[in-house]
Amino acid sequence: MGTVLNDSDRGRRLLVTGGRVWRESGALLADVLIEGGRVAAVEGGLKPRDGDEVIDASGLDVFPGFLDIHVHAGDRIGPYELADSWASAAQLALRNGITTLFGFVTQRPGETLTEALHRCRARSAGAACEVRFHLTPTRWPWDWSEIETLMGDGFRTFKLYTTYRDAGLFTPYDRLAEAMGQLAPRGGRVLVHCEDEATLAEAARCAVNFRDPFSHALLRPPAAEVAAVQRVVDLAHRTGCPTHVVHVSTAEGASVVAAARAAGAPVSCETAPHYLLLSDDCLRHGDGHRFLCTPPLRGEAVREALVEQVLAGAVDCLATDHCPFRRDDKDAGHGDIRAVPNGLPGVGALVPLTFEALVMRYGMPVARWAAALTCAPARVVGLDGELGVVQPGARGDLVLLARTGPPQPVQASLADVYDPYRGASTSVSVRWVIREGRVVLRPGARHAP
Ligand SMILES: [Zn+2]
């Protein structure tokens, strides 16, 4: 995992000339030389040698390969086999300039965490992107000798849930505190799904019409997220364990993270495109059950306020929580929200639609948008300097993007799913994608060679 190099690549050189090369601090007009799969130089006036492959990037934006650190594919969630395999998710990701995906290894009953990892790796082998994993141990107490071995192999991120008791994923705050206290000195990090079980239980006491998709939003209110985020960032402060809050769906949740970060807590957060682009209005129509996800889509005012938080810098990363259920599985629950699997696809929407919305519509600086897809997620997964940056020594993964092309349809997934962005098109076009110095997508090609 993590390399596509073979012997013939060792001396391979690729020169990308004249592009706007984006870094966290802004853009510079420069050439990028990749040699042996790694960035060798970023400067003006680099001259090709005989045999070098040269790409003219004049007029194009050059970014490090994008990361999506929150993807579900090639897995079964409860009784539902996800619609995307890793092959199909990675194929679409690559077309969109995403060169690294992170999925989740969730330990099943009767299985060690290492066995779970092998199961997931077997299903991601051969994917067109790099696929890496966060780990979810589900047996308490954790087997620390196994965890330490896995951490030694580079698995340092642990995904935990403050909810989902029925699915066997719930971690109470006292156990979360203990795990964080143990992980901190070992160099681990937790990623936490934040919805407070007590607040959810309170919401469930009201009369609920399970036929109405909007009830899902009432059952999982913003207050549940905010309460859990507050508890979890307090634990991060107390234990010193680096903590990343996944799929923040409310402005208040994002601002709690931002305030804790400003106060010195080792915290970060992500939001997903559907919380920025869609609202709970989608739940009010006849096909509302197809838009069910957890946390739920929020009201328009919350959505707008979350966008403001992103523009203000409160949210570190953009990540999809791509969770593609088959049409049949979504529709089987029509008429009873308890029977609808919760999740939305998004891998194909992440890059074009967040660029269109955040940069083109709301004026977010390109460098800040790019950071949320590159260096910020690379930091969360402990791969900063290696991924998410165009600088000498970094992995030679690049995306060359044109901002204005002919409108093209946006497709959230290649699988048989309901697309929450159906009808959307984009003028953003990913022209070239390079993985470890090798061209894997070129203009006009719909598929990697
Ligand atoms: Zn998820």
Coordinates of C-alpha atoms and ligand atoms in Angstrom, one line a residue:
M1 CA 0.0 0.0 0.0
G2 CA 1.1 3.5 -0.6
T3 CA 3.3 3.1 -3.6
V4 CA 2.9 2.4 -7.3
L5 CA 6.6 2.6 -8.1
N6 CA 8.4 -0.2 -9.8
D7 CA 12.0 -0.4 -11.0
S8 CA 11.4 1.4 -14.3
D9 CA 10.0 4.4 -12.4
R10 CA 13.2 5.0 -10.3
G11 CA 14.8 7.3 -12.9
R12 CA 11.5 8.6 -14.4
R13 CA 11.3 12.4 -14.6
L14 CA 8.2 14.4 -15.2
L15 CA 8.3 18.2 -15.5
V16 CA 5.1 20.3 -15.1
T17 CA 5.8 23.8 -16.4
G18 CA 4.3 27.2 -16.0
G19 CA 1.3 26.4 -13.7
R20 CA 0.0 28.3 -10.7
V21 CA 1.4 26.1 -7.9
W22 CA -0.7 26.3 -4.8
R23 CA 0.6 26.2 -1.2
E24 CA -1.0 27.1 2.0
S25 CA 0.5 30.6 1.8
G26 CA -0.7 31.2 -1.7
A27 CA 0.2 30.5 -5.3
L28 CA 3.5 30.9 -7.2
L29 CA 4.2 30.6 -10.9
A30 CA 6.6 27.7 -11.0
D31 CA 7.7 24.5 -12.6
V32 CA 7.5 21.2 -10.7
L33 CA 10.0 18.4 -11.3
I34 CA 9.1 15.0 -10.1
E35 CA 11.8 12.4 -10.1
G36 CA 11.6 8.8 -8.9
G37 CA 8.0 9.4 -7.7
R38 CA 8.8 12.4 -5.5
V39 CA 8.8 16.1 -5.9
A40 CA 12.5 17.1 -6.6
A41 CA 12.2 20.8 -7.3
V42 CA 9.6 23.6 -7.4
E43 CA 11.0 26.7 -9.1
G44 CA 11.0 28.8 -12.2
G45 CA 12.9 28.1 -15.3
L46 CA 13.5 24.3 -14.9
K47 CA 14.8 22.8 -18.1
P48 CA 13.8 19.3 -19.3
R49 CA 16.4 16.7 -20.0
D50 CA 16.2 14.2 -22.9
G51 CA 13.6 11.6 -22.1
D52 CA 11.7 13.8 -19.6
E53 CA 7.9 13.8 -19.9
V54 CA 6.8 17.5 -20.0
I55 CA 3.3 18.8 -19.3
D56 CA 2.5 22.4 -20.1
A57 CA 0.4 23.7 -17.2
S58 CA 0.1 27.3 -18.4
G59 CA -3.2 28.8 -17.2
L60 CA -3.9 25.8 -14.9
D61 CA -3.9 25.5 -11.1
V62 CA -1.5 23.0 -9.8
F63 CA -2.5 21.4 -6.4
P64 CA -1.1 18.5 -4.5
G65 CA -3.2 15.4 -4.9
F66 CA -6.4 15.9 -2.9
L67 CA -7.3 13.7 0.1
D68 CA -10.7 12.5 1.2
I69 CA -10.2 11.2 4.7
H70 CA -13.8 10.0 5.3
V71 CA -15.0 7.4 2.8
H72 CA -17.2 4.3 3.2
A73 CA -16.9 1.8 0.3
G74 CA -16.3 -1.9 -0.2
D75 CA -18.0 -2.7 3.1
R76 CA -21.2 -3.9 4.7
I77 CA -22.9 -1.5 7.1
G78 CA -25.4 -3.4 9.1
P79 CA -27.3 -5.6 6.6
Y80 CA -26.4 -3.3 3.7
E81 CA -23.6 -3.9 1.2
L82 CA -22.5 -0.5 0.0
A83 CA -23.1 0.3 -3.6
D84 CA -19.5 1.4 -4.2
S85 CA -16.6 -1.0 -4.2
W86 CA -13.2 0.6 -3.5
A87 CA -12.5 0.1 -7.3
S88 CA -15.4 2.3 -8.3
A89 CA -15.0 4.9 -5.5
A90 CA -11.3 5.2 -6.3
Q91 CA -11.9 5.5 -10.1
L92 CA -14.3 8.4 -9.6
A93 CA -12.0 10.0 -6.9
L94 CA -9.1 9.9 -9.3
R95 CA -11.1 11.6 -12.0
N96 CA -11.7 14.4 -9.5
G97 CA -8.0 14.7 -8.5
I98 CA -8.4 12.8 -5.2
T99 CA -5.3 10.6 -5.0
T100 CA -5.7 9.3 -1.4
L101 CA -8.8 8.0 0.3
F102 CA -9.2 7.0 3.9
G103 CA -11.8 4.3 4.8
F104 CA -12.7 2.6 8.1
V105 CA -11.8 -0.7 9.6
T106 CA -14.6 -1.6 12.0
Q107 CA -14.0 -4.7 14.1
R108 CA -16.8 -7.2 13.9
P109 CA -17.8 -9.6 16.6
G110 CA -15.5 -12.6 16.8
E111 CA -12.8 -10.8 14.8
T112 CA -9.5 -9.2 16.0
L113 CA -8.8 -5.7 14.8
T114 CA -5.9 -7.1 12.7
E115 CA -8.2 -9.6 11.0
A116 CA -10.7 -6.8 10.3
L117 CA -7.8 -4.8 8.8
H118 CA -6.9 -7.7 6.5
R119 CA -10.5 -8.1 5.5
C120 CA -10.7 -4.4 4.5
R121 CA -7.4 -4.3 2.8
A122 CA -8.3 -7.3 0.6
R123 CA -11.2 -5.4 -0.7
S124 CA -9.2 -2.2 -1.5
A125 CA -6.3 -3.9 -3.2
G126 CA -5.7 -2.7 -6.7
A127 CA -7.8 0.5 -6.4
A128 CA -6.7 3.3 -8.6
C129 CA -6.0 5.7 -5.6
E130 CA -4.1 5.0 -2.5
V131 CA -6.6 3.6 0.1
R132 CA -5.7 3.8 3.7
F133 CA -7.7 3.1 6.9
H134 CA -8.7 4.5 10.2
L135 CA -9.4 1.8 12.9
T136 CA -12.5 1.2 15.0
P137 CA -11.9 -1.3 17.8
T138 CA -15.3 -2.4 19.2
R139 CA -14.3 -4.7 22.0
W140 CA -13.7 -3.1 25.3
P141 CA -11.2 -3.1 26.9
W142 CA -8.9 -2.6 23.9
D143 CA -6.1 -5.1 23.2
W144 CA -3.3 -2.7 23.7
S145 CA -0.5 -5.0 22.6
E146 CA -2.4 -5.5 19.3
I147 CA -3.1 -1.7 19.1
E148 CA 0.6 -0.9 19.7
T149 CA 1.6 -3.3 16.9
L150 CA -0.8 -1.7 14.5
M151 CA 0.3 1.8 15.5
G152 CA 3.9 0.7 14.8
D153 CA 2.7 -0.2 11.3
G154 CA 1.5 3.3 10.8
F155 CA -2.2 3.1 11.9
R156 CA -2.5 6.0 14.3
T157 CA -6.1 7.2 13.8
F158 CA -9.0 5.7 15.7
K159 CA -12.6 6.4 14.8
L160 CA -15.0 6.4 17.7
Y161 CA -18.7 7.1 18.1
T162 CA -20.6 8.8 21.0
T163 CA -23.8 7.2 19.6
Y164 CA -25.0 4.1 17.7
R165 CA -25.5 1.9 20.8
D166 CA -27.7 -0.5 18.7
A167 CA -24.9 -1.0 16.2
G168 CA -22.4 -1.8 18.9
L169 CA -20.3 1.3 18.2
F170 CA -21.2 3.5 21.1
T171 CA -18.4 4.6 23.3
P172 CA -19.4 6.3 26.6
Y173 CA -17.5 9.5 27.5
D174 CA -15.6 7.8 30.4
R175 CA -14.2 5.1 28.0
L176 CA -13.5 7.7 25.4
A177 CA -11.5 9.6 28.1
E178 CA -9.6 6.5 29.0
A179 CA -8.8 5.6 25.3
M180 CA -7.7 9.1 24.6
G181 CA -5.5 9.1 27.7
Q182 CA -3.8 5.9 26.5
L183 CA -3.5 7.0 22.9
A184 CA -2.0 10.5 23.6
P185 CA 1.5 9.3 24.9
R186 CA 1.6 6.7 22.1
G187 CA 1.1 9.3 19.3
G188 CA -2.4 8.3 18.5
R189 CA -5.4 10.5 17.4
V190 CA -9.1 10.0 17.7
L191 CA -11.7 10.8 15.1
V192 CA -15.0 11.2 16.8
H193 CA -18.6 11.0 15.5
C194 CA -20.2 13.5 17.9
E195 CA -23.9 13.1 18.8
D196 CA -24.8 13.0 22.4
E197 CA -26.8 9.9 23.4
A198 CA -28.6 11.6 26.3
T199 CA -29.8 14.5 24.0
L200 CA -30.9 12.0 21.4
A201 CA -32.8 10.0 24.0
E202 CA -34.5 13.2 25.1
A203 CA -35.5 14.0 21.5
A204 CA -36.9 10.5 21.1
R205 CA -39.4 11.1 23.9
C206 CA -41.5 13.3 21.6
A207 CA -44.3 11.9 19.4
V208 CA -42.6 10.8 16.2
N209 CA -44.2 10.2 12.9
F210 CA -41.9 7.5 11.4
R211 CA -43.5 7.8 8.0
D212 CA -42.1 11.4 7.7
P213 CA -38.5 11.7 6.6
F214 CA -38.3 15.1 8.4
S215 CA -38.7 13.3 11.7
H216 CA -35.2 12.0 11.3
A217 CA -33.9 15.6 11.6
L218 CA -36.1 16.1 14.7
L219 CA -34.8 12.9 16.3
R220 CA -31.1 14.0 15.8
P221 CA -31.2 17.8 16.6
P222 CA -28.3 20.2 16.3
A223 CA -28.1 20.3 20.2
A224 CA -27.1 16.6 20.2
E225 CA -24.1 17.4 18.0
V226 CA -23.1 20.5 19.9
A227 CA -23.3 18.8 23.3
A228 CA -21.1 15.9 22.2
V229 CA -18.6 18.2 20.5
Q230 CA -18.3 20.2 23.7
R231 CA -17.7 17.1 25.8
V232 CA -15.2 15.7 23.3
V233 CA -13.1 18.8 22.9
D234 CA -13.0 19.1 26.7
L235 CA -11.6 15.6 26.8
A236 CA -9.0 16.6 24.2
H237 CA -7.9 19.5 26.3
R238 CA -7.7 17.3 29.4
T239 CA -6.0 14.3 27.9
G240 CA -3.8 16.1 25.3
C241 CA -5.0 13.5 22.8
P242 CA -5.2 15.0 19.2
T243 CA -8.9 14.9 18.3
H244 CA -10.6 15.3 15.0
V245 CA -14.4 15.8 15.0
V246 CA -15.9 14.2 11.9
H247 CA -18.7 15.5 9.7
V248 CA -19.6 18.6 11.7
S249 CA -23.1 19.6 10.5
T250 CA -23.8 22.8 12.6
A251 CA -22.1 26.2 12.8
E252 CA -22.2 25.9 16.6
G253 CA -20.4 22.6 16.5
A254 CA -17.7 24.1 14.3
S255 CA -17.4 27.2 16.5
V256 CA -17.0 25.1 19.6
V257 CA -14.0 23.3 17.9
A258 CA -12.6 26.7 16.7
A259 CA -12.8 28.1 20.3
A260 CA -11.1 25.1 21.8
R261 CA -8.4 25.2 19.1
A262 CA -7.8 28.9 19.9
A263 CA -7.5 28.0 23.6
G264 CA -4.8 25.5 22.8
A265 CA -6.7 22.2 22.6
P266 CA -5.3 19.8 20.0
V267 CA -8.6 19.7 18.0
S268 CA -9.7 19.8 14.4
C269 CA -12.8 19.2 12.4
E270 CA -14.2 18.5 9.0
T271 CA -17.5 19.1 7.3
A272 CA -19.1 17.3 4.3
P273 CA -20.3 18.8 1.1
H274 CA -23.9 17.9 1.8
Y275 CA -24.0 20.0 4.9
L276 CA -22.8 23.0 2.9
L277 CA -24.9 22.4 -0.2
L278 CA -28.2 20.8 0.9
S279 CA -30.7 21.6 3.6
D280 CA -33.5 19.8 5.4
D281 CA -35.8 21.1 2.7
C282 CA -34.8 17.9 0.8
L283 CA -36.5 15.9 3.5
R284 CA -39.9 17.5 2.9
H285 CA -40.6 16.0 -0.5
G286 CA -41.9 12.6 -1.5
D287 CA -38.4 11.3 -2.0
G288 CA -37.1 12.7 1.3
H289 CA -36.1 9.3 2.6
R290 CA -33.4 9.2 -0.1
F291 CA -31.7 12.2 1.5
L292 CA -31.5 10.6 5.0
C293 CA -28.0 10.7 6.5
T294 CA -26.6 11.0 10.0
P295 CA -26.1 13.7 11.2
P296 CA -29.2 14.8 9.2
L297 CA -29.3 17.7 6.8
R298 CA -30.0 20.9 8.7
G299 CA -32.3 23.9 8.3
E300 CA -31.3 26.6 5.7
A301 CA -30.3 29.0 8.5
V302 CA -27.9 26.4 10.0
R303 CA -26.5 25.6 6.6
E304 CA -25.8 29.2 5.8
A305 CA -24.2 29.7 9.2
L306 CA -22.0 26.6 8.7
V307 CA -20.8 28.1 5.4
E308 CA -19.9 31.3 7.3
Q309 CA -17.9 29.2 9.8
V310 CA -16.0 27.5 6.9
L311 CA -15.3 30.9 5.4
A312 CA -14.1 32.2 8.8
G313 CA -11.6 29.3 9.1
A314 CA -13.4 27.3 11.8
V315 CA -13.4 24.1 9.8
D316 CA -10.1 22.5 9.0
C317 CA -11.0 19.9 6.4
L318 CA -13.6 19.0 3.7
A319 CA -14.3 15.3 3.6
T320 CA -17.3 13.5 2.1
D321 CA -18.5 10.9 4.5
H322 CA -19.2 9.2 1.2
C323 CA -21.7 6.4 2.2
P324 CA -23.4 5.1 -1.0
F325 CA -26.4 2.9 -0.4
R326 CA -28.1 1.2 -3.3
R327 CA -31.4 2.6 -4.6
D328 CA -33.3 -0.5 -3.6
D329 CA -32.0 -0.4 -0.1
K330 CA -32.9 3.3 0.3
D331 CA -36.4 2.7 -1.1
A332 CA -37.1 -0.4 0.9
G333 CA -37.5 1.9 3.9
H334 CA -39.9 4.3 2.1
G335 CA -42.7 4.8 4.6
D336 CA -40.7 4.0 7.7
I337 CA -37.5 6.0 8.3
R338 CA -36.3 3.4 10.8
A339 CA -35.8 1.1 7.8
V340 CA -33.8 3.5 5.7
P341 CA -30.0 3.2 5.7
N342 CA -28.5 6.6 6.5
G343 CA -25.8 8.0 4.2
L344 CA -25.2 10.0 1.0
P345 CA -22.6 9.6 -1.8
G346 CA -20.2 12.5 -2.4
V347 CA -16.7 11.5 -3.7
G348 CA -17.5 12.9 -7.2
A349 CA -19.1 16.1 -5.8
L350 CA -16.4 17.1 -3.3
V351 CA -13.9 18.9 -5.6
P352 CA -16.1 20.6 -8.2
L353 CA -19.1 21.5 -6.0
T354 CA -17.1 22.9 -3.0
F355 CA -14.9 24.8 -5.4
E356 CA -18.0 26.3 -7.2
A357 CA -19.8 27.1 -3.9
L358 CA -17.0 28.2 -1.6
V359 CA -14.5 29.8 -4.0
M360 CA -16.6 31.0 -6.9
R361 CA -19.8 31.9 -5.1
Y362 CA -18.7 32.9 -1.6
G363 CA -15.2 34.1 -2.4
M364 CA -13.1 31.8 -0.2
P365 CA -9.4 32.2 -1.1
V366 CA -8.3 29.3 -3.3
A367 CA -5.4 28.6 -1.0
R368 CA -7.7 28.1 2.0
W369 CA -10.1 25.9 0.0
A370 CA -7.1 23.8 -1.2
A371 CA -5.7 23.5 2.3
A372 CA -9.0 21.9 3.4
L373 CA -8.5 19.2 0.8
T374 CA -4.7 18.8 1.1
C375 CA -2.4 19.8 3.9
A376 CA -5.1 20.0 6.6
P377 CA -6.3 16.4 6.2
A378 CA -2.7 15.3 5.7
R379 CA -2.0 16.7 9.2
V380 CA -5.0 14.9 10.7
V381 CA -3.7 11.6 9.4
G382 CA -0.1 12.3 10.3
L383 CA 1.2 12.4 6.7
D384 CA 2.0 16.1 6.5
G385 CA 5.1 16.8 4.5
E386 CA 4.5 13.5 2.6
L387 CA 1.0 14.2 1.2
G388 CA -1.0 17.4 0.6
V389 CA 1.9 19.7 -0.3
V390 CA 4.0 20.5 -3.4
Q391 CA 7.5 20.7 -2.0
P392 CA 10.8 18.8 -2.5
G393 CA 10.7 15.4 -0.9
A394 CA 6.9 15.1 -0.9
R395 CA 5.0 12.4 -2.8
G396 CA 4.8 13.3 -6.5
D397 CA 0.9 13.4 -6.5
L398 CA -0.4 16.4 -8.5
V399 CA -3.7 17.7 -9.8
L400 CA -3.9 20.2 -12.7
L401 CA -7.2 21.9 -12.7
A402 CA -8.9 24.4 -15.1
R403 CA -11.5 26.6 -13.5
T404 CA -13.5 27.4 -16.6
G405 CA -14.3 24.6 -19.0
P406 CA -17.5 23.5 -20.8
P407 CA -20.2 22.5 -18.2
Q408 CA -20.0 18.9 -17.2
P409 CA -22.4 16.9 -15.2
V410 CA -21.4 16.2 -11.6
Q411 CA -21.7 12.6 -10.5
A412 CA -21.5 11.8 -6.8
S413 CA -20.9 8.1 -7.3
L414 CA -20.4 5.7 -10.3
A415 CA -22.6 3.1 -8.5
D416 CA -26.4 2.6 -8.7
V417 CA -27.3 5.2 -6.1
Y418 CA -29.7 8.2 -5.8
D419 CA -27.5 11.2 -6.5
P420 CA -28.2 14.0 -4.1
Y421 CA -26.8 16.5 -6.6
R422 CA -28.6 15.2 -9.6
G423 CA -28.8 17.8 -12.4
A424 CA -25.7 19.7 -11.0
S425 CA -23.0 20.6 -13.5
T426 CA -19.6 22.2 -13.1
S427 CA -17.2 24.3 -15.1
V428 CA -14.3 23.1 -13.0
S429 CA -12.4 20.6 -14.9
V430 CA -9.6 18.3 -13.6
R431 CA -7.3 18.1 -16.6
W432 CA -4.3 16.0 -15.4
V433 CA -3.8 13.8 -12.4
I434 CA -0.3 12.5 -11.5
R435 CA 0.4 9.8 -9.0
E436 CA 4.0 9.4 -7.9
G437 CA 5.2 11.1 -11.0
R438 CA 3.1 8.9 -13.3
V439 CA 0.2 10.4 -15.4
V440 CA -3.0 8.6 -14.4
L441 CA -5.5 11.0 -16.0
R442 CA -4.9 13.2 -19.0
P443 CA -7.2 15.7 -20.8
G444 CA -10.0 14.1 -22.7
A445 CA -9.6 10.7 -21.0
R446 CA -12.5 9.6 -18.9
H447 CA -10.6 6.7 -17.5
A448 CA -7.2 6.3 -16.1
P449 CA -4.9 4.4 -18.6
Ligands
ZN1 ZN -18.8 8.1 8.1

